[in-house]
Amino acid sequence: MKRTDYISWDEYFMGIAMLSAQRSKDNSTQVGACIVNDEHKIVSVGYNGMPTGCDDDEMPWERSAENELDTKYPFVCHAELNAILNSNIGNLSGCTVYVTLFPCNECAKAIIQSGIKRVVYYSNKYSDTNSVKASCLLFDKCGVKYEEYIPSGKDIVLEV
């Protein structure tokens, strides 16, 4: 008889997004993303970090400074954009992206342009910002569904 207490697809892919977030070198916010096609196959992953070729040790990681160029914000690539750019297939049409943090408006535009049709997010701690409000407006106007990930409460236990 087969097991019946296995994790759902949403739990599996959000787990991959959470694991990807752990690759981020950002000292305040680690974000991960996992893009999946309609056959439940992972087509890409990403996390927030500096662009390829930028030495992480030479770039700023601060959240605030007198000069914006001394902060991470003009430089860091978000997890969603990295996942889109890292894709191992040419067409992301109809895919789902699992993200640990609700996408900003810039990532929302990239999600829409790439053809992704569903966003599953873990946290929306910036829901009151104009960036997230713009994301929701864009998603609504463009037919991209978004939903909060609700953990089942199952603990993941491996028996070997």
PDB file of C-alpha atoms in Angstrom:
ATOM      1  CA  MET A   1       0.000   0.000   0.000  1.00  0.00           C
ATOM      2  CA  LYS A   2       1.399   3.444  -0.878  1.00  0.00           C
ATOM      3  CA  ARG A   3       1.909   6.295   1.575  1.00  0.00           C
ATOM      4  CA  THR A   4      -0.878   8.832   1.824  1.00  0.00           C
ATOM      5  CA  ASP A   5       0.889  11.466   3.947  1.00  0.00           C
ATOM      6  CA  TYR A   6       3.217  12.761   1.220  1.00  0.00           C
ATOM      7  CA  ILE A   7       3.540  16.501   0.603  1.00  0.00           C
ATOM      8  CA  SER A   8       1.528  18.342  -2.060  1.00  0.00           C
ATOM      9  CA  TRP A   9       3.032  19.860  -5.196  1.00  0.00           C
ATOM     10  CA  ASP A  10       2.671  23.334  -3.649  1.00  0.00           C
ATOM     11  CA  GLU A  11       4.556  22.191  -0.536  1.00  0.00           C
ATOM     12  CA  TYR A  12       7.262  20.611  -2.667  1.00  0.00           C
ATOM     13  CA  PHE A  13       7.853  23.615  -4.913  1.00  0.00           C
ATOM     14  CA  MET A  14       7.617  26.180  -2.111  1.00  0.00           C
ATOM     15  CA  GLY A  15      10.196  24.087  -0.279  1.00  0.00           C
ATOM     16  CA  ILE A  16      12.491  24.393  -3.314  1.00  0.00           C
ATOM     17  CA  ALA A  17      11.940  28.177  -3.324  1.00  0.00           C
ATOM     18  CA  MET A  18      12.768  28.336   0.393  1.00  0.00           C
ATOM     19  CA  LEU A  19      15.905  26.263  -0.108  1.00  0.00           C
ATOM     20  CA  SER A  20      16.940  28.528  -3.007  1.00  0.00           C
ATOM     21  CA  ALA A  21      16.527  31.577  -0.758  1.00  0.00           C
ATOM     22  CA  GLN A  22      19.251  30.164   1.467  1.00  0.00           C
ATOM     23  CA  ARG A  23      21.777  30.827  -1.344  1.00  0.00           C
ATOM     24  CA  SER A  24      21.207  34.593  -0.997  1.00  0.00           C
ATOM     25  CA  LYS A  25      24.051  36.569   0.566  1.00  0.00           C
ATOM     26  CA  ASP A  26      21.720  39.434   1.514  1.00  0.00           C
ATOM     27  CA  ASN A  27      22.077  39.982   5.265  1.00  0.00           C
ATOM     28  CA  SER A  28      18.486  41.164   5.764  1.00  0.00           C
ATOM     29  CA  THR A  29      16.212  39.549   3.182  1.00  0.00           C
ATOM     30  CA  GLN A  30      16.650  36.181   1.506  1.00  0.00           C
ATOM     31  CA  VAL A  31      14.183  35.455  -1.300  1.00  0.00           C
ATOM     32  CA  GLY A  32      13.886  32.351  -3.435  1.00  0.00           C
ATOM     33  CA  ALA A  33      11.848  31.475  -6.517  1.00  0.00           C
ATOM     34  CA  CYS A  34      11.012  28.238  -8.309  1.00  0.00           C
ATOM     35  CA  ILE A  35       9.324  28.181 -11.738  1.00  0.00           C
ATOM     36  CA  VAL A  36       7.341  25.087 -12.660  1.00  0.00           C
ATOM     37  CA  ASN A  37       5.558  24.070 -15.853  1.00  0.00           C
ATOM     38  CA  ASP A  38       2.117  22.477 -16.108  1.00  0.00           C
ATOM     39  CA  GLU A  39       3.693  18.999 -15.978  1.00  0.00           C
ATOM     40  CA  HIS A  40       5.045  19.710 -12.465  1.00  0.00           C
ATOM     41  CA  LYS A  41       8.587  19.950 -13.759  1.00  0.00           C
ATOM     42  CA  ILE A  42      10.981  22.581 -12.412  1.00  0.00           C
ATOM     43  CA  VAL A  43      12.195  24.778 -15.257  1.00  0.00           C
ATOM     44  CA  SER A  44      14.177  27.269 -13.187  1.00  0.00           C
ATOM     45  CA  VAL A  45      15.142  28.509  -9.750  1.00  0.00           C
ATOM     46  CA  GLY A  46      16.589  31.778  -8.522  1.00  0.00           C
ATOM     47  CA  TYR A  47      17.428  33.827  -5.471  1.00  0.00           C
ATOM     48  CA  ASN A  48      18.171  37.487  -4.782  1.00  0.00           C
ATOM     49  CA  GLY A  49      21.776  38.452  -5.327  1.00  0.00           C
ATOM     50  CA  MET A  50      24.235  40.547  -7.243  1.00  0.00           C
ATOM     51  CA  PRO A  51      24.453  40.186 -11.033  1.00  0.00           C
ATOM     52  CA  THR A  52      26.777  37.559 -12.443  1.00  0.00           C
ATOM     53  CA  GLY A  53      30.320  38.902 -12.523  1.00  0.00           C
ATOM     54  CA  CYS A  54      29.901  41.334  -9.627  1.00  0.00           C
ATOM     55  CA  ASP A  55      32.109  40.456  -6.688  1.00  0.00           C
ATOM     56  CA  ASP A  56      29.716  40.098  -3.727  1.00  0.00           C
ATOM     57  CA  ASP A  57      32.446  41.319  -1.397  1.00  0.00           C
ATOM     58  CA  GLU A  58      32.842  44.594  -3.264  1.00  0.00           C
ATOM     59  CA  MET A  59      29.145  45.450  -3.520  1.00  0.00           C
ATOM     60  CA  PRO A  60      27.039  47.211  -0.871  1.00  0.00           C
ATOM     61  CA  TRP A  61      24.519  45.151   1.089  1.00  0.00           C
ATOM     62  CA  GLU A  62      23.132  47.956   3.274  1.00  0.00           C
ATOM     63  CA  ARG A  63      19.431  48.837   3.356  1.00  0.00           C
ATOM     64  CA  SER A  64      19.996  52.536   3.927  1.00  0.00           C
ATOM     65  CA  ALA A  65      22.725  55.127   3.415  1.00  0.00           C
ATOM     66  CA  GLU A  66      23.009  58.810   2.601  1.00  0.00           C
ATOM     67  CA  ASN A  67      23.783  57.930  -0.997  1.00  0.00           C
ATOM     68  CA  GLU A  68      21.509  55.316  -2.625  1.00  0.00           C
ATOM     69  CA  LEU A  69      24.549  53.960  -4.477  1.00  0.00           C
ATOM     70  CA  ASP A  70      25.852  52.811  -1.092  1.00  0.00           C
ATOM     71  CA  THR A  71      22.814  50.513  -0.685  1.00  0.00           C
ATOM     72  CA  LYS A  72      21.961  47.173  -2.268  1.00  0.00           C
ATOM     73  CA  TYR A  73      18.824  48.421  -4.047  1.00  0.00           C
ATOM     74  CA  PRO A  74      20.258  49.685  -7.347  1.00  0.00           C
ATOM     75  CA  PHE A  75      22.277  46.494  -7.769  1.00  0.00           C
ATOM     76  CA  VAL A  76      20.557  43.357  -6.431  1.00  0.00           C
ATOM     77  CA  CYS A  77      18.688  41.144  -8.905  1.00  0.00           C
ATOM     78  CA  HIS A  78      15.497  39.785  -7.398  1.00  0.00           C
ATOM     79  CA  ALA A  79      14.818  36.053  -7.168  1.00  0.00           C
ATOM     80  CA  GLU A  80      11.958  36.128  -9.678  1.00  0.00           C
ATOM     81  CA  LEU A  81      14.012  37.900 -12.326  1.00  0.00           C
ATOM     82  CA  ASN A  82      16.944  35.554 -11.745  1.00  0.00           C
ATOM     83  CA  ALA A  83      14.650  32.541 -12.108  1.00  0.00           C
ATOM     84  CA  ILE A  84      13.187  33.925 -15.352  1.00  0.00           C
ATOM     85  CA  LEU A  85      16.647  34.642 -16.763  1.00  0.00           C
ATOM     86  CA  ASN A  86      18.011  31.259 -15.573  1.00  0.00           C
ATOM     87  CA  SER A  87      15.243  29.280 -17.260  1.00  0.00           C
ATOM     88  CA  ASN A  88      16.288  26.147 -19.089  1.00  0.00           C
ATOM     89  CA  ILE A  89      13.404  26.424 -21.552  1.00  0.00           C
ATOM     90  CA  GLY A  90      12.665  29.183 -24.024  1.00  0.00           C
ATOM     91  CA  ASN A  91       9.011  29.687 -23.203  1.00  0.00           C
ATOM     92  CA  LEU A  92       7.569  30.132 -19.707  1.00  0.00           C
ATOM     93  CA  SER A  93       3.986  30.508 -20.942  1.00  0.00           C
ATOM     94  CA  GLY A  94       1.503  29.012 -18.523  1.00  0.00           C
ATOM     95  CA  CYS A  95       4.096  28.318 -15.815  1.00  0.00           C
ATOM     96  CA  THR A  96       3.723  28.898 -12.082  1.00  0.00           C
ATOM     97  CA  VAL A  97       6.297  30.734  -9.989  1.00  0.00           C
ATOM     98  CA  TYR A  98       6.647  29.914  -6.302  1.00  0.00           C
ATOM     99  CA  VAL A  99       8.221  32.815  -4.398  1.00  0.00           C
ATOM    100  CA  THR A 100       9.030  33.327  -0.745  1.00  0.00           C
ATOM    101  CA  LEU A 101       8.112  37.040  -0.921  1.00  0.00           C
ATOM    102  CA  PHE A 102       5.350  38.660  -2.988  1.00  0.00           C
ATOM    103  CA  PRO A 103       6.857  40.145  -6.176  1.00  0.00           C
ATOM    104  CA  CYS A 104       7.615  43.848  -6.507  1.00  0.00           C
ATOM    105  CA  ASN A 105       6.188  45.764  -9.461  1.00  0.00           C
ATOM    106  CA  GLU A 106       9.375  45.345 -11.521  1.00  0.00           C
ATOM    107  CA  CYS A 107       9.320  41.571 -11.051  1.00  0.00           C
ATOM    108  CA  ALA A 108       5.577  41.550 -11.744  1.00  0.00           C
ATOM    109  CA  LYS A 109       6.275  43.068 -15.157  1.00  0.00           C
ATOM    110  CA  ALA A 110       8.925  40.418 -15.879  1.00  0.00           C
ATOM    111  CA  ILE A 111       6.546  37.664 -14.724  1.00  0.00           C
ATOM    112  CA  ILE A 112       3.811  38.959 -17.020  1.00  0.00           C
ATOM    113  CA  GLN A 113       6.139  39.448 -19.994  1.00  0.00           C
ATOM    114  CA  SER A 114       7.537  35.924 -19.594  1.00  0.00           C
ATOM    115  CA  GLY A 115       4.061  34.374 -19.807  1.00  0.00           C
ATOM    116  CA  ILE A 116       3.887  33.029 -16.244  1.00  0.00           C
ATOM    117  CA  LYS A 117       0.205  32.712 -15.295  1.00  0.00           C
ATOM    118  CA  ARG A 118       0.259  31.874 -11.572  1.00  0.00           C
ATOM    119  CA  VAL A 119       2.175  33.225  -8.581  1.00  0.00           C
ATOM    120  CA  VAL A 120       2.216  31.356  -5.273  1.00  0.00           C
ATOM    121  CA  TYR A 121       3.809  33.425  -2.510  1.00  0.00           C
ATOM    122  CA  TYR A 122       4.798  32.641   1.068  1.00  0.00           C
ATOM    123  CA  SER A 123       4.967  36.137   2.576  1.00  0.00           C
ATOM    124  CA  ASN A 124       3.482  39.490   1.645  1.00  0.00           C
ATOM    125  CA  LYS A 125       5.048  41.602   4.379  1.00  0.00           C
ATOM    126  CA  TYR A 126       5.188  44.646   2.077  1.00  0.00           C
ATOM    127  CA  SER A 127       1.505  44.472   1.087  1.00  0.00           C
ATOM    128  CA  ASP A 128       0.936  48.120   2.026  1.00  0.00           C
ATOM    129  CA  THR A 129       3.622  49.443  -0.328  1.00  0.00           C
ATOM    130  CA  ASN A 130       2.868  51.018  -3.679  1.00  0.00           C
ATOM    131  CA  SER A 131       5.164  48.500  -5.330  1.00  0.00           C
ATOM    132  CA  VAL A 132       3.063  45.518  -4.207  1.00  0.00           C
ATOM    133  CA  LYS A 133      -0.193  47.378  -4.877  1.00  0.00           C
ATOM    134  CA  ALA A 134       1.051  48.011  -8.433  1.00  0.00           C
ATOM    135  CA  SER A 135       1.964  44.319  -8.759  1.00  0.00           C
ATOM    136  CA  CYS A 136      -1.572  43.281  -7.805  1.00  0.00           C
ATOM    137  CA  LEU A 137      -3.060  45.767 -10.247  1.00  0.00           C
ATOM    138  CA  LEU A 138      -0.814  44.506 -13.043  1.00  0.00           C
ATOM    139  CA  PHE A 139      -1.528  40.854 -12.260  1.00  0.00           C
ATOM    140  CA  ASP A 140      -5.292  41.512 -12.141  1.00  0.00           C
ATOM    141  CA  LYS A 141      -5.288  43.399 -15.447  1.00  0.00           C
ATOM    142  CA  CYS A 142      -3.145  40.784 -17.188  1.00  0.00           C
ATOM    143  CA  GLY A 143      -4.872  37.648 -15.897  1.00  0.00           C
ATOM    144  CA  VAL A 144      -2.050  36.396 -13.669  1.00  0.00           C
ATOM    145  CA  LYS A 145      -3.495  34.573 -10.683  1.00  0.00           C
ATOM    146  CA  TYR A 146      -1.774  35.003  -7.326  1.00  0.00           C
ATOM    147  CA  GLU A 147      -2.390  33.149  -4.119  1.00  0.00           C
ATOM    148  CA  GLU A 148      -0.875  32.856  -0.690  1.00  0.00           C
ATOM    149  CA  TYR A 149       0.810  29.585   0.145  1.00  0.00           C
ATOM    150  CA  ILE A 150      -0.845  28.016   3.159  1.00  0.00           C
ATOM    151  CA  PRO A 151       1.360  25.399   4.871  1.00  0.00           C
ATOM    152  CA  SER A 152      -0.447  22.151   5.668  1.00  0.00           C
ATOM    153  CA  GLY A 153       1.285  21.831   9.015  1.00  0.00           C
ATOM    154  CA  LYS A 154       2.914  18.569   7.987  1.00  0.00           C
ATOM    155  CA  ASP A 155       6.467  18.196   9.190  1.00  0.00           C
ATOM    156  CA  ILE A 156       8.749  16.869   6.505  1.00  0.00           C
ATOM    157  CA  VAL A 157      10.310  13.683   7.832  1.00  0.00           C
ATOM    158  CA  LEU A 158      12.627  11.518   5.792  1.00  0.00           C
ATOM    159  CA  GLU A 159      13.047   7.858   6.544  1.00  0.00           C
ATOM    160  CA  VAL A 160      16.088   6.238   5.010  1.00  0.00           C
TER     161      VAL A 160
END
